[in-house]
mmCIF file of C-alpha atoms and ligand atoms in Angstrom:
data_model
loop_
_atom_site.group_PDB
_atom_site.id
_atom_site.type_symbol
_atom_site.label_atom_id
_atom_site.label_comp_id
_atom_site.label_asym_id
_atom_site.label_seq_id
_atom_site.Cartn_x
_atom_site.Cartn_y
_atom_site.Cartn_z
ATOM 1 C CA UNK A 1164 0.000 0.000 0.000
ATOM 2 C CA UNK A 1165 1.626 3.299 -0.972
ATOM 3 C CA UNK A 1166 -1.352 5.591 -0.489
ATOM 4 C CA UNK A 1167 -3.659 5.547 2.501
ATOM 5 C CA UNK A 1168 -7.382 5.537 1.653
ATOM 6 C CA UNK A 1169 -8.936 7.714 4.365
ATOM 7 C CA UNK A 1170 -12.511 8.100 5.598
ATOM 8 C CA UNK A 1171 -13.536 11.094 7.740
ATOM 9 C CA UNK A 1172 -16.382 11.041 10.281
ATOM 10 C CA UNK A 1173 -17.942 14.349 11.375
ATOM 11 C CA UNK A 1174 -18.100 17.338 9.030
ATOM 12 C CA UNK A 1175 -18.724 20.230 11.416
ATOM 13 C CA UNK A 1176 -16.410 23.153 12.085
ATOM 14 C CA UNK A 1177 -13.297 20.960 12.364
ATOM 15 C CA UNK A 1178 -14.202 18.083 10.044
ATOM 16 C CA UNK A 1179 -15.045 20.346 7.102
ATOM 17 C CA UNK A 1180 -11.513 21.824 7.346
ATOM 18 C CA UNK A 1181 -9.998 18.398 7.910
ATOM 19 C CA UNK A 1182 -11.433 16.872 4.717
ATOM 20 C CA UNK A 1183 -10.082 19.807 2.697
ATOM 21 C CA UNK A 1184 -6.653 19.366 4.324
ATOM 22 C CA UNK A 1185 -6.585 15.626 3.624
ATOM 23 C CA UNK A 1186 -7.853 16.012 0.053
ATOM 24 C CA UNK A 1187 -5.436 18.806 -0.850
ATOM 25 C CA UNK A 1188 -2.380 18.613 1.407
ATOM 26 C CA UNK A 1189 -1.717 15.064 2.626
ATOM 27 C CA UNK A 1190 0.454 13.661 -0.162
ATOM 28 C CA UNK A 1191 0.313 10.028 0.974
ATOM 29 C CA UNK A 1192 -3.413 10.118 1.702
ATOM 30 C CA UNK A 1193 -6.454 9.832 -0.501
ATOM 31 C CA UNK A 1194 -9.826 10.967 0.844
ATOM 32 C CA UNK A 1195 -12.317 8.294 -0.251
ATOM 33 C CA UNK A 1196 -15.329 8.572 2.081
ATOM 34 C CA UNK A 1197 -17.050 10.921 4.532
ATOM 35 C CA UNK A 1198 -19.854 10.553 7.044
ATOM 36 C CA UNK A 1199 -22.062 12.912 9.012
ATOM 37 C CA UNK A 1200 -25.500 12.618 10.610
ATOM 38 C CA UNK A 1201 -26.470 15.501 8.352
ATOM 39 C CA UNK A 1202 -26.467 13.719 4.984
ATOM 40 C CA UNK A 1203 -27.327 16.832 2.959
ATOM 41 C CA UNK A 1204 -24.352 18.618 4.430
ATOM 42 C CA UNK A 1205 -22.152 15.579 3.783
ATOM 43 C CA UNK A 1206 -23.208 15.452 0.109
ATOM 44 C CA UNK A 1207 -22.652 19.201 -0.335
ATOM 45 C CA UNK A 1208 -19.155 18.975 1.181
ATOM 46 C CA UNK A 1209 -18.205 15.807 -0.761
ATOM 47 C CA UNK A 1210 -19.239 17.425 -4.049
ATOM 48 C CA UNK A 1211 -16.988 20.405 -3.374
ATOM 49 C CA UNK A 1212 -13.887 18.247 -2.845
ATOM 50 C CA UNK A 1213 -11.394 17.086 -5.483
ATOM 51 C CA UNK A 1214 -11.536 13.394 -6.471
ATOM 52 C CA UNK A 1215 -14.279 10.867 -6.035
ATOM 53 C CA UNK A 1216 -15.432 11.120 -2.399
ATOM 54 C CA UNK A 1217 -18.436 8.994 -1.452
ATOM 55 C CA UNK A 1218 -20.859 9.681 1.410
ATOM 56 C CA UNK A 1219 -21.146 6.654 3.699
ATOM 57 C CA UNK A 1220 -24.564 5.660 5.070
ATOM 58 C CA UNK A 1221 -23.211 5.822 8.636
ATOM 59 C CA UNK A 1222 -19.979 6.142 10.591
ATOM 60 C CA UNK A 1223 -20.099 2.413 11.344
ATOM 61 C CA UNK A 1224 -20.450 1.566 7.637
ATOM 62 C CA UNK A 1225 -17.490 3.837 6.813
ATOM 63 C CA UNK A 1226 -15.283 2.175 9.450
ATOM 64 C CA UNK A 1227 -16.161 -1.334 8.227
ATOM 65 C CA UNK A 1228 -15.749 -0.535 4.489
ATOM 66 C CA UNK A 1229 -13.066 -2.408 2.569
ATOM 67 C CA UNK A 1230 -12.219 0.727 0.577
ATOM 68 C CA UNK A 1231 -11.229 2.624 3.768
ATOM 69 C CA UNK A 1232 -7.762 1.850 5.183
ATOM 70 C CA UNK A 1233 -7.771 4.432 7.983
ATOM 71 C CA UNK A 1234 -10.242 6.739 9.693
ATOM 72 C CA UNK A 1235 -10.131 10.338 10.936
ATOM 73 C CA UNK A 1236 -12.749 11.246 13.543
ATOM 74 C CA UNK A 1237 -13.867 14.874 13.872
ATOM 75 C CA UNK A 1238 -17.347 14.219 15.207
ATOM 76 C CA UNK A 1239 -18.578 15.576 18.539
ATOM 77 C CA UNK A 1240 -16.628 14.435 21.591
ATOM 78 C CA UNK A 1241 -19.414 12.197 22.967
ATOM 79 C CA UNK A 1242 -19.219 9.981 19.858
ATOM 80 C CA UNK A 1243 -15.448 9.344 20.027
ATOM 81 C CA UNK A 1244 -15.413 6.334 22.364
ATOM 82 C CA UNK A 1245 -17.625 3.996 20.322
ATOM 83 C CA UNK A 1246 -16.132 5.096 16.986
ATOM 84 C CA UNK A 1247 -12.517 4.647 18.131
ATOM 85 C CA UNK A 1248 -13.351 1.216 19.597
ATOM 86 C CA UNK A 1249 -14.934 0.214 16.255
ATOM 87 C CA UNK A 1250 -11.758 1.288 14.405
ATOM 88 C CA UNK A 1251 -9.599 -0.818 16.729
ATOM 89 C CA UNK A 1252 -11.975 -3.768 16.284
ATOM 90 C CA UNK A 1253 -11.493 -3.452 12.496
ATOM 91 C CA UNK A 1254 -7.719 -3.052 12.975
ATOM 92 C CA UNK A 1255 -7.753 0.381 11.293
ATOM 93 C CA UNK A 1256 -5.419 3.243 12.192
ATOM 94 C CA UNK A 1257 -7.463 6.113 13.579
ATOM 95 C CA UNK A 1258 -6.813 9.822 14.029
ATOM 96 C CA UNK A 1259 -9.214 11.095 16.712
ATOM 97 C CA UNK A 1260 -9.740 14.766 17.453
ATOM 98 C CA UNK A 1261 -9.344 15.708 21.118
ATOM 99 C CA UNK A 1262 -10.699 14.814 23.584
ATOM 100 C CA UNK A 1263 -10.040 11.103 22.989
ATOM 101 C CA UNK A 1264 -13.178 10.425 25.053
ATOM 102 C CA UNK A 1265 -15.162 12.341 27.645
ATOM 103 C CA UNK A 1266 -13.696 10.708 30.783
ATOM 104 C CA UNK A 1267 -10.569 8.918 31.904
ATOM 105 C CA UNK A 1268 -12.627 5.741 32.449
ATOM 106 C CA UNK A 1269 -13.796 5.829 28.799
ATOM 107 C CA UNK A 1270 -10.210 6.366 27.598
ATOM 108 C CA UNK A 1271 -9.178 3.311 29.621
ATOM 109 C CA UNK A 1272 -11.548 1.194 27.497
ATOM 110 C CA UNK A 1273 -9.623 2.371 24.424
ATOM 111 C CA UNK A 1274 -6.272 1.603 26.078
ATOM 112 C CA UNK A 1275 -7.530 -1.867 27.041
ATOM 113 C CA UNK A 1276 -8.696 -2.491 23.462
ATOM 114 C CA UNK A 1277 -5.251 -1.562 22.087
ATOM 115 C CA UNK A 1278 -3.537 -3.769 24.669
ATOM 116 C CA UNK A 1279 -5.828 -6.670 23.710
ATOM 117 C CA UNK A 1280 -5.048 -6.062 20.017
ATOM 118 C CA UNK A 1281 -1.317 -5.984 20.814
ATOM 119 C CA UNK A 1282 -0.523 -2.679 19.094
ATOM 120 C CA UNK A 1283 -1.368 1.012 18.994
ATOM 121 C CA UNK A 1284 -3.881 2.280 16.423
ATOM 122 C CA UNK A 1285 -4.808 5.717 17.799
ATOM 123 C CA UNK A 1286 -3.313 9.184 17.306
ATOM 124 C CA UNK A 1287 -5.046 11.999 19.244
ATOM 125 C CA UNK A 1288 -5.468 15.475 17.733
ATOM 126 C CA UNK A 1289 -3.175 17.405 20.051
ATOM 127 C CA UNK A 1290 -2.003 19.550 17.136
ATOM 128 C CA UNK A 1291 0.132 21.942 19.201
ATOM 129 C CA UNK A 1292 2.821 19.243 19.142
ATOM 130 C CA UNK A 1293 3.053 19.922 15.376
ATOM 131 C CA UNK A 1294 2.853 23.739 15.509
ATOM 132 C CA UNK A 1295 6.100 25.479 14.533
ATOM 133 C CA UNK A 1296 6.011 27.959 17.429
ATOM 134 C CA UNK A 1297 5.274 25.246 20.014
ATOM 135 C CA UNK A 1298 7.962 22.977 18.513
ATOM 136 C CA UNK A 1299 10.446 25.866 18.895
ATOM 137 C CA UNK A 1300 9.288 26.388 22.483
ATOM 138 C CA UNK A 1301 9.854 22.689 23.200
ATOM 139 C CA UNK A 1302 13.335 22.901 21.642
ATOM 140 C CA UNK A 1303 14.146 25.869 23.916
ATOM 141 C CA UNK A 1304 13.033 23.872 26.963
ATOM 142 C CA UNK A 1305 15.037 20.833 25.877
ATOM 143 C CA UNK A 1306 18.322 22.752 25.753
ATOM 144 C CA UNK A 1307 18.127 22.781 29.570
ATOM 145 C CA UNK A 1308 19.337 26.412 29.516
ATOM 146 C CA UNK A 1309 16.210 27.658 31.319
ATOM 147 C CA UNK A 1310 17.169 25.634 34.380
ATOM 148 C CA UNK A 1311 14.591 23.865 36.510
ATOM 149 C CA UNK A 1312 11.069 24.562 35.166
ATOM 150 C CA UNK A 1313 9.088 26.241 37.957
ATOM 151 C CA UNK A 1314 5.980 27.507 36.148
ATOM 152 C CA UNK A 1315 4.028 27.468 32.901
ATOM 153 C CA UNK A 1316 1.584 30.304 32.215
ATOM 154 C CA UNK A 1317 -0.978 30.135 29.434
ATOM 155 C CA UNK A 1318 -3.621 32.310 27.842
ATOM 156 C CA UNK A 1319 -6.212 30.574 25.668
ATOM 157 C CA UNK A 1320 -8.820 32.954 24.299
ATOM 158 C CA UNK A 1321 -11.421 32.615 21.579
ATOM 159 C CA UNK A 1322 -13.694 35.341 20.204
ATOM 160 C CA UNK A 1323 -16.780 33.155 20.642
ATOM 161 C CA UNK A 1324 -18.024 29.574 20.946
ATOM 162 C CA UNK A 1325 -21.361 27.994 19.934
ATOM 163 C CA UNK A 1326 -24.489 28.516 22.074
ATOM 164 C CA UNK A 1327 -24.445 24.898 23.322
ATOM 165 C CA UNK A 1328 -21.140 25.364 25.193
ATOM 166 C CA UNK A 1329 -21.395 24.717 28.951
ATOM 167 C CA UNK A 1330 -19.046 25.676 31.758
ATOM 168 C CA UNK A 1331 -17.567 22.152 31.835
ATOM 169 C CA UNK A 1332 -16.564 22.508 28.160
ATOM 170 C CA UNK A 1333 -13.821 24.991 29.103
ATOM 171 C CA UNK A 1334 -12.253 21.821 30.437
ATOM 172 C CA UNK A 1335 -13.032 19.062 27.930
ATOM 173 C CA UNK A 1336 -12.849 21.277 24.812
ATOM 174 C CA UNK A 1337 -10.211 23.867 25.707
ATOM 175 C CA UNK A 1338 -7.906 23.388 28.700
ATOM 176 C CA UNK A 1339 -7.338 19.794 27.593
ATOM 177 C CA UNK A 1340 -4.836 21.425 25.176
ATOM 178 C CA UNK A 1341 -2.943 23.103 28.043
ATOM 179 C CA UNK A 1342 -2.921 19.789 29.905
ATOM 180 C CA UNK A 1343 -1.340 17.987 26.959
ATOM 181 C CA UNK A 1344 1.024 20.862 26.184
ATOM 182 C CA UNK A 1345 2.254 20.842 29.779
ATOM 183 C CA UNK A 1346 2.844 17.066 29.785
ATOM 184 C CA UNK A 1347 4.708 17.348 26.476
ATOM 185 C CA UNK A 1348 6.762 20.503 27.183
ATOM 186 C CA UNK A 1349 7.704 19.687 30.776
ATOM 187 C CA UNK A 1350 7.726 15.864 30.474
ATOM 188 C CA UNK A 1351 5.808 15.777 33.736
ATOM 189 C CA UNK A 1352 2.337 14.694 34.889
ATOM 190 C CA UNK A 1353 -0.371 16.917 36.391
ATOM 191 C CA UNK A 1354 -0.824 15.899 40.038
ATOM 192 C CA UNK A 1355 -3.460 18.298 41.410
ATOM 193 C CA UNK A 1356 -5.831 20.887 39.933
ATOM 194 C CA UNK A 1357 -7.933 23.869 41.049
ATOM 195 C CA UNK A 1358 -10.467 25.833 38.991
ATOM 196 C CA UNK A 1359 -12.190 29.175 39.496
ATOM 197 C CA UNK A 1360 -14.094 31.452 37.166
ATOM 198 C CA UNK A 1361 -15.891 34.742 36.796
ATOM 199 C CA UNK A 1362 -19.517 35.385 35.893
ATOM 200 C CA UNK A 1363 -21.210 33.151 38.450
ATOM 201 C CA UNK A 1364 -20.633 31.035 41.502
ATOM 202 C CA UNK A 1365 -18.221 28.122 41.230
ATOM 203 C CA UNK A 1366 -20.037 25.082 39.924
ATOM 204 C CA UNK A 1367 -21.163 23.375 36.763
ATOM 205 C CA UNK A 1368 -24.554 25.022 36.329
ATOM 206 C CA UNK A 1369 -23.563 28.590 35.552
ATOM 207 C CA UNK A 1370 -21.560 29.935 32.630
ATOM 208 C CA UNK A 1371 -18.199 30.861 34.147
ATOM 209 C CA UNK A 1372 -16.026 32.644 31.596
ATOM 210 C CA UNK A 1373 -13.121 33.215 31.782
ATOM 211 C CA UNK A 1374 -12.027 30.274 33.897
ATOM 212 C CA UNK A 1375 -8.684 30.083 35.664
ATOM 213 C CA UNK A 1376 -6.990 26.739 36.060
ATOM 214 C CA UNK A 1377 -4.037 26.059 38.304
ATOM 215 C CA UNK A 1378 -2.196 22.763 38.241
ATOM 216 C CA UNK A 1379 0.660 21.456 40.343
ATOM 217 C CA UNK A 1380 2.804 18.952 38.471
ATOM 218 C CA UNK A 1381 4.366 15.825 39.899
ATOM 219 C CA UNK A 1382 7.796 17.526 40.031
ATOM 220 C CA UNK A 1383 6.312 20.608 41.717
ATOM 221 C CA UNK A 1384 6.008 23.132 38.844
ATOM 222 C CA UNK A 1385 2.925 25.398 38.910
ATOM 223 C CA UNK A 1386 0.744 25.856 35.823
ATOM 224 C CA UNK A 1387 -1.693 28.744 35.355
ATOM 225 C CA UNK A 1388 -4.126 28.882 32.435
ATOM 226 C CA UNK A 1389 -6.680 31.556 31.658
ATOM 227 C CA UNK A 1390 -9.311 30.095 29.346
ATOM 228 C CA UNK A 1391 -11.615 32.826 28.010
ATOM 229 C CA UNK A 1392 -13.995 31.458 25.370
ATOM 230 C CA UNK A 1393 -16.089 34.555 24.635
ATOM 231 C CA UNK A 1394 -13.268 37.057 24.629
ATOM 232 C CA UNK A 1395 -14.802 38.945 21.705
ATOM 233 C CA UNK A 1396 -11.665 40.503 20.236
ATOM 234 C CA UNK A 1397 -10.252 37.425 18.484
ATOM 235 C CA UNK A 1398 -8.222 34.273 19.005
ATOM 236 C CA UNK A 1399 -5.091 34.260 21.115
ATOM 237 C CA UNK A 1400 -2.778 31.586 22.443
ATOM 238 C CA UNK A 1401 0.197 32.334 24.676
ATOM 239 C CA UNK A 1402 2.574 30.307 26.798
ATOM 240 C CA UNK A 1403 5.478 31.258 29.062
ATOM 241 C CA UNK A 1404 7.741 28.485 30.262
ATOM 242 C CA UNK A 1405 9.471 29.851 33.359
ATOM 243 C CA UNK A 1406 12.749 28.297 34.473
ATOM 244 C CA UNK A 1407 15.056 29.292 37.327
ATOM 245 C CA UNK A 1408 17.551 30.757 34.801
ATOM 246 C CA UNK A 1409 15.279 32.057 32.030
ATOM 247 C CA UNK A 1410 11.921 32.236 30.311
ATOM 248 C CA UNK A 1411 10.825 30.928 26.914
ATOM 249 C CA UNK A 1412 7.775 32.750 25.581
ATOM 250 C CA UNK A 1413 5.354 31.856 22.805
ATOM 251 C CA UNK A 1414 3.281 34.875 21.816
ATOM 252 C CA UNK A 1415 0.414 35.132 19.409
ATOM 253 C CA UNK A 1416 1.079 38.723 18.373
ATOM 254 C CA UNK A 1417 -0.437 39.825 15.046
ATOM 255 C CA UNK A 1418 1.901 38.789 12.245
ATOM 256 C CA UNK A 1419 1.481 42.056 10.368
ATOM 257 C CA UNK A 1420 1.450 45.395 12.157
ATOM 258 C CA UNK A 1421 0.682 48.736 10.476
ATOM 259 C CA UNK A 1422 1.870 51.959 12.137
ATOM 260 C CA UNK A 1423 0.064 55.223 11.285
ATOM 261 C CA UNK A 1424 -0.778 58.394 13.210
ATOM 262 C CA UNK A 1425 1.185 57.327 16.304
ATOM 263 C CA UNK A 1426 -0.777 54.051 16.496
ATOM 264 C CA UNK A 1427 0.045 50.495 15.537
ATOM 265 C CA UNK A 1428 -2.621 48.092 14.424
ATOM 266 C CA UNK A 1429 -2.512 44.542 13.146
ATOM 267 C CA UNK A 1430 -4.695 41.751 11.931
ATOM 268 C CA UNK A 1431 -5.442 39.071 14.498
ATOM 269 C CA UNK A 1432 -6.172 35.470 13.520
ATOM 270 C CA UNK A 1433 -9.894 34.806 13.351
ATOM 271 C CA UNK A 1434 -9.908 31.446 15.115
ATOM 272 C CA UNK A 1435 -8.055 28.180 15.655
ATOM 273 C CA UNK A 1436 -8.520 27.058 12.043
ATOM 274 C CA UNK A 1437 -6.255 29.923 10.942
ATOM 275 C CA UNK A 1438 -3.798 29.931 13.896
ATOM 276 C CA UNK A 1439 -3.233 26.183 13.692
ATOM 277 C CA UNK A 1440 -3.861 25.565 9.959
ATOM 278 C CA UNK A 1441 -0.241 24.498 9.333
ATOM 279 C CA UNK A 1442 -0.198 22.346 12.467
ATOM 280 C CA UNK A 1443 -3.306 20.462 11.247
ATOM 281 C CA UNK A 1444 -1.586 19.811 7.902
ATOM 282 C CA UNK A 1445 1.534 18.531 9.634
ATOM 283 C CA UNK A 1446 -0.268 16.316 12.160
ATOM 284 C CA UNK A 1447 -2.427 14.655 9.484
ATOM 285 C CA UNK A 1448 0.576 14.189 7.185
ATOM 286 C CA UNK A 1449 2.569 12.564 10.019
ATOM 287 C CA UNK A 1450 -0.420 10.386 10.924
ATOM 288 C CA UNK A 1451 -0.835 9.149 7.319
ATOM 289 C CA UNK A 1452 2.904 8.368 7.029
ATOM 290 C CA UNK A 1453 2.797 6.421 10.308
ATOM 291 C CA UNK A 1454 -0.426 4.622 9.402
ATOM 292 C CA UNK A 1455 1.135 3.332 6.172
ATOM 293 C CA UNK A 1456 3.963 1.888 8.290
ATOM 294 C CA UNK A 1457 1.616 0.475 10.945
ATOM 295 C CA UNK A 1458 3.027 2.643 13.756
ATOM 296 C CA UNK A 1459 1.912 5.555 15.968
ATOM 297 C CA UNK A 1460 4.573 8.110 16.891
ATOM 298 C CA UNK A 1461 2.302 11.122 17.558
ATOM 299 C CA UNK A 1462 0.237 11.724 20.698
ATOM 300 C CA UNK A 1463 -1.286 8.332 21.493
ATOM 301 C CA UNK A 1464 -4.148 6.810 23.477
ATOM 302 C CA UNK A 1465 -2.112 7.036 26.691
ATOM 303 C CA UNK A 1466 -1.709 10.790 26.129
ATOM 304 C CA UNK A 1467 -5.460 11.013 25.510
ATOM 305 C CA UNK A 1468 -6.092 9.089 28.730
ATOM 306 C CA UNK A 1469 -3.663 11.168 30.831
ATOM 307 C CA UNK A 1470 -5.314 14.359 29.565
ATOM 308 C CA UNK A 1471 -8.777 12.988 30.389
ATOM 309 C CA UNK A 1472 -7.673 11.944 33.890
ATOM 310 C CA UNK A 1473 -6.607 15.565 34.480
ATOM 311 C CA UNK A 1474 -9.796 17.013 32.961
ATOM 312 C CA UNK A 1475 -11.916 14.645 35.116
ATOM 313 C CA UNK A 1476 -10.202 16.234 38.127
ATOM 314 C CA UNK A 1477 -10.823 19.754 36.730
ATOM 315 C CA UNK A 1478 -14.552 19.081 36.399
ATOM 316 C CA UNK A 1479 -14.636 17.741 39.949
ATOM 317 C CA UNK A 1480 -12.731 20.835 41.135
ATOM 318 C CA UNK A 1481 -15.198 23.080 39.293
ATOM 319 C CA UNK A 1482 -18.108 21.216 40.938
ATOM 320 C CA UNK A 1483 -16.730 21.282 44.488
ATOM 321 C CA UNK A 1484 -14.624 24.445 44.445
ATOM 322 C CA UNK A 1485 -11.789 22.458 46.057
ATOM 323 C CA UNK A 1486 -8.331 21.395 44.867
ATOM 324 C CA UNK A 1487 -8.586 17.880 43.400
ATOM 325 C CA UNK A 1488 -5.966 15.150 42.993
ATOM 326 C CA UNK A 1489 -5.570 13.563 39.526
ATOM 327 C CA UNK A 1490 -6.041 9.788 39.654
ATOM 328 C CA UNK A 1491 -4.160 7.755 37.053
ATOM 329 C CA UNK A 1492 -3.492 4.092 36.471
ATOM 330 C CA UNK A 1493 -0.006 2.638 35.910
ATOM 331 C CA UNK A 1494 1.394 3.273 32.410
ATOM 332 C CA UNK A 1495 1.140 0.031 30.374
ATOM 333 C CA UNK A 1496 4.266 -1.260 28.578
ATOM 334 C CA UNK A 1497 2.558 -0.714 25.178
ATOM 335 C CA UNK A 1498 2.992 3.044 25.677
ATOM 336 C CA UNK A 1499 6.715 2.931 26.470
ATOM 337 C CA UNK A 1500 8.543 5.495 28.559
ATOM 338 C CA UNK A 1501 7.372 8.965 29.501
ATOM 339 C CA UNK A 1502 5.754 10.810 32.355
ATOM 340 C CA UNK A 1503 3.978 8.153 34.388
ATOM 341 C CA UNK A 1504 2.284 8.219 37.717
ATOM 342 C CA UNK A 1505 -0.051 5.876 39.508
ATOM 343 C CA UNK A 1506 -2.215 7.019 42.393
HETATM 344 N N1 NAD B 2420 -7.812 20.379 17.642
HETATM 345 C C1 NAD B 2420 -8.513 21.495 17.651
HETATM 346 O O1 NAD B 2420 -7.962 22.571 17.529
HETATM 347 C C2 NAD B 2420 -10.004 21.458 17.782
HETATM 348 C C3 NAD B 2420 -10.723 22.652 17.716
HETATM 349 C C4 NAD B 2420 -12.112 22.594 17.855
HETATM 350 C C5 NAD B 2420 -12.745 21.385 18.047
HETATM 351 N N2 NAD B 2420 -11.996 20.235 18.131
HETATM 352 C C6 NAD B 2420 -12.628 18.919 18.349
HETATM 353 O O2 NAD B 2420 -13.164 18.430 17.117
HETATM 354 C C7 NAD B 2420 -14.366 17.697 17.361
HETATM 355 C C8 NAD B 2420 -15.494 18.303 16.535
HETATM 356 O O3 NAD B 2420 -15.687 19.648 16.912
HETATM 357 P P1 NAD B 2420 -16.535 20.666 16.003
HETATM 358 O O4 NAD B 2420 -16.365 21.998 16.622
HETATM 359 O O5 NAD B 2420 -16.197 20.475 14.559
HETATM 360 O O6 NAD B 2420 -18.015 20.139 16.282
HETATM 361 P P2 NAD B 2420 -19.311 20.405 15.403
HETATM 362 O O7 NAD B 2420 -20.449 20.279 16.339
HETATM 363 O O8 NAD B 2420 -19.161 21.648 14.580
HETATM 364 O O9 NAD B 2420 -19.338 19.169 14.372
HETATM 365 C C9 NAD B 2420 -19.518 17.846 14.764
HETATM 366 C C10 NAD B 2420 -20.138 17.090 13.586
HETATM 367 O O10 NAD B 2420 -20.108 15.692 13.891
HETATM 368 C C11 NAD B 2420 -21.308 15.111 13.429
HETATM 369 N N3 NAD B 2420 -21.492 13.847 14.165
HETATM 370 C C12 NAD B 2420 -21.578 13.677 15.517
HETATM 371 N N4 NAD B 2420 -21.641 12.359 15.810
HETATM 372 C C13 NAD B 2420 -21.576 11.697 14.632
HETATM 373 C C14 NAD B 2420 -21.604 10.317 14.276
HETATM 374 N N5 NAD B 2420 -21.679 9.352 15.205
HETATM 375 N N6 NAD B 2420 -21.535 9.994 12.980
HETATM 376 C C15 NAD B 2420 -21.445 10.954 12.029
HETATM 377 N N7 NAD B 2420 -21.420 12.282 12.297
HETATM 378 C C16 NAD B 2420 -21.481 12.637 13.588
HETATM 379 C C17 NAD B 2420 -22.375 16.184 13.672
HETATM 380 O O11 NAD B 2420 -23.499 15.977 12.842
HETATM 381 C C18 NAD B 2420 -21.596 17.463 13.322
HETATM 382 O O12 NAD B 2420 -21.736 17.803 11.950
HETATM 383 C C19 NAD B 2420 -14.603 17.767 18.880
HETATM 384 O O13 NAD B 2420 -14.079 16.616 19.465
HETATM 385 C C20 NAD B 2420 -13.799 18.987 19.311
HETATM 386 O O14 NAD B 2420 -13.334 18.901 20.634
HETATM 387 C C21 NAD B 2420 -10.655 20.262 17.970
#
């Protein structure tokens, strides 16, 4: 097999970009099938894509089809567990958008399925690991020149999110990125979390926005993340990695600035599809190359599980208003070395 025949499930905000990326920019991939509950939308999108892209009757039919070698899942988070398990059952490599599943317990079912199958099939869509600026930040950390890492400070702001967003979705949809980025940059696990917010009392019932997350890592670094999902002005991602000897800073300043009349103005990225467009291309390209070789080198099911274990604790902390310990199982041998902690 020298080209990977790919099927995509879920054609919403992310999936509609993903099919275009696969069809146009993943050299070793060929988009052959798509699926969405909304069949009219699926047909309209398929017709606008290059090549012969068929609309599957259902996600399950797409996964089982002989003409699909590998599956990318960009459907809503609640659907991920059953779809990923079906891919593993059919022995098909699968790229699953974050979160891998809604809870740590659900992610464990995926880990157990991979262990039973004897190999990894899953790459999780933690695209920051493929973003040029984040890769440079990681390289700066890996020189060791910053000294002991004592803090990571993030901003994560979006202009707006859909009506259906709830307070808990700051966690499962947004701060899950800061959780993974921290594990990857600092090579450390999140041990304890606290969450507060503005706009209501602490708890799951009111819309708290922005929310402020603080994590203590296993090695004792502190992590602060402001997650502001209706920030109005645009999309912004920032990260300071603070060491005892120096700081490495990723900013999301406007790329182009125009100075006139003693003022400087610039154009800010509209949303994540623009800010991380290159990262999505790179992560899907890497996934397709790996899938053709039968390996997973990107963020895997263990990374998806570790992130969900931390977000479980964040939701509990949001509910109770108290600091909450992250509970994780022992890291199985299938997932090799890396930050690992059992509680
Ligand atoms: N990596 C990132 O930067 C990033 C950014 C935003 C969202 N996401 C993730 O991408 C996923 C999708 O988010 P979105 O904003 O595009 O959501 P969305 O609601 O816009 O789209 C989801 C689509 O999936 C379809 N769908 C749901 N279950 C399905 C099923 N079983 N079979 C077929 N179709 C199904 C829905 O009909 C809908 O069209 C989520 O997991 C989200 O967390 C990732």
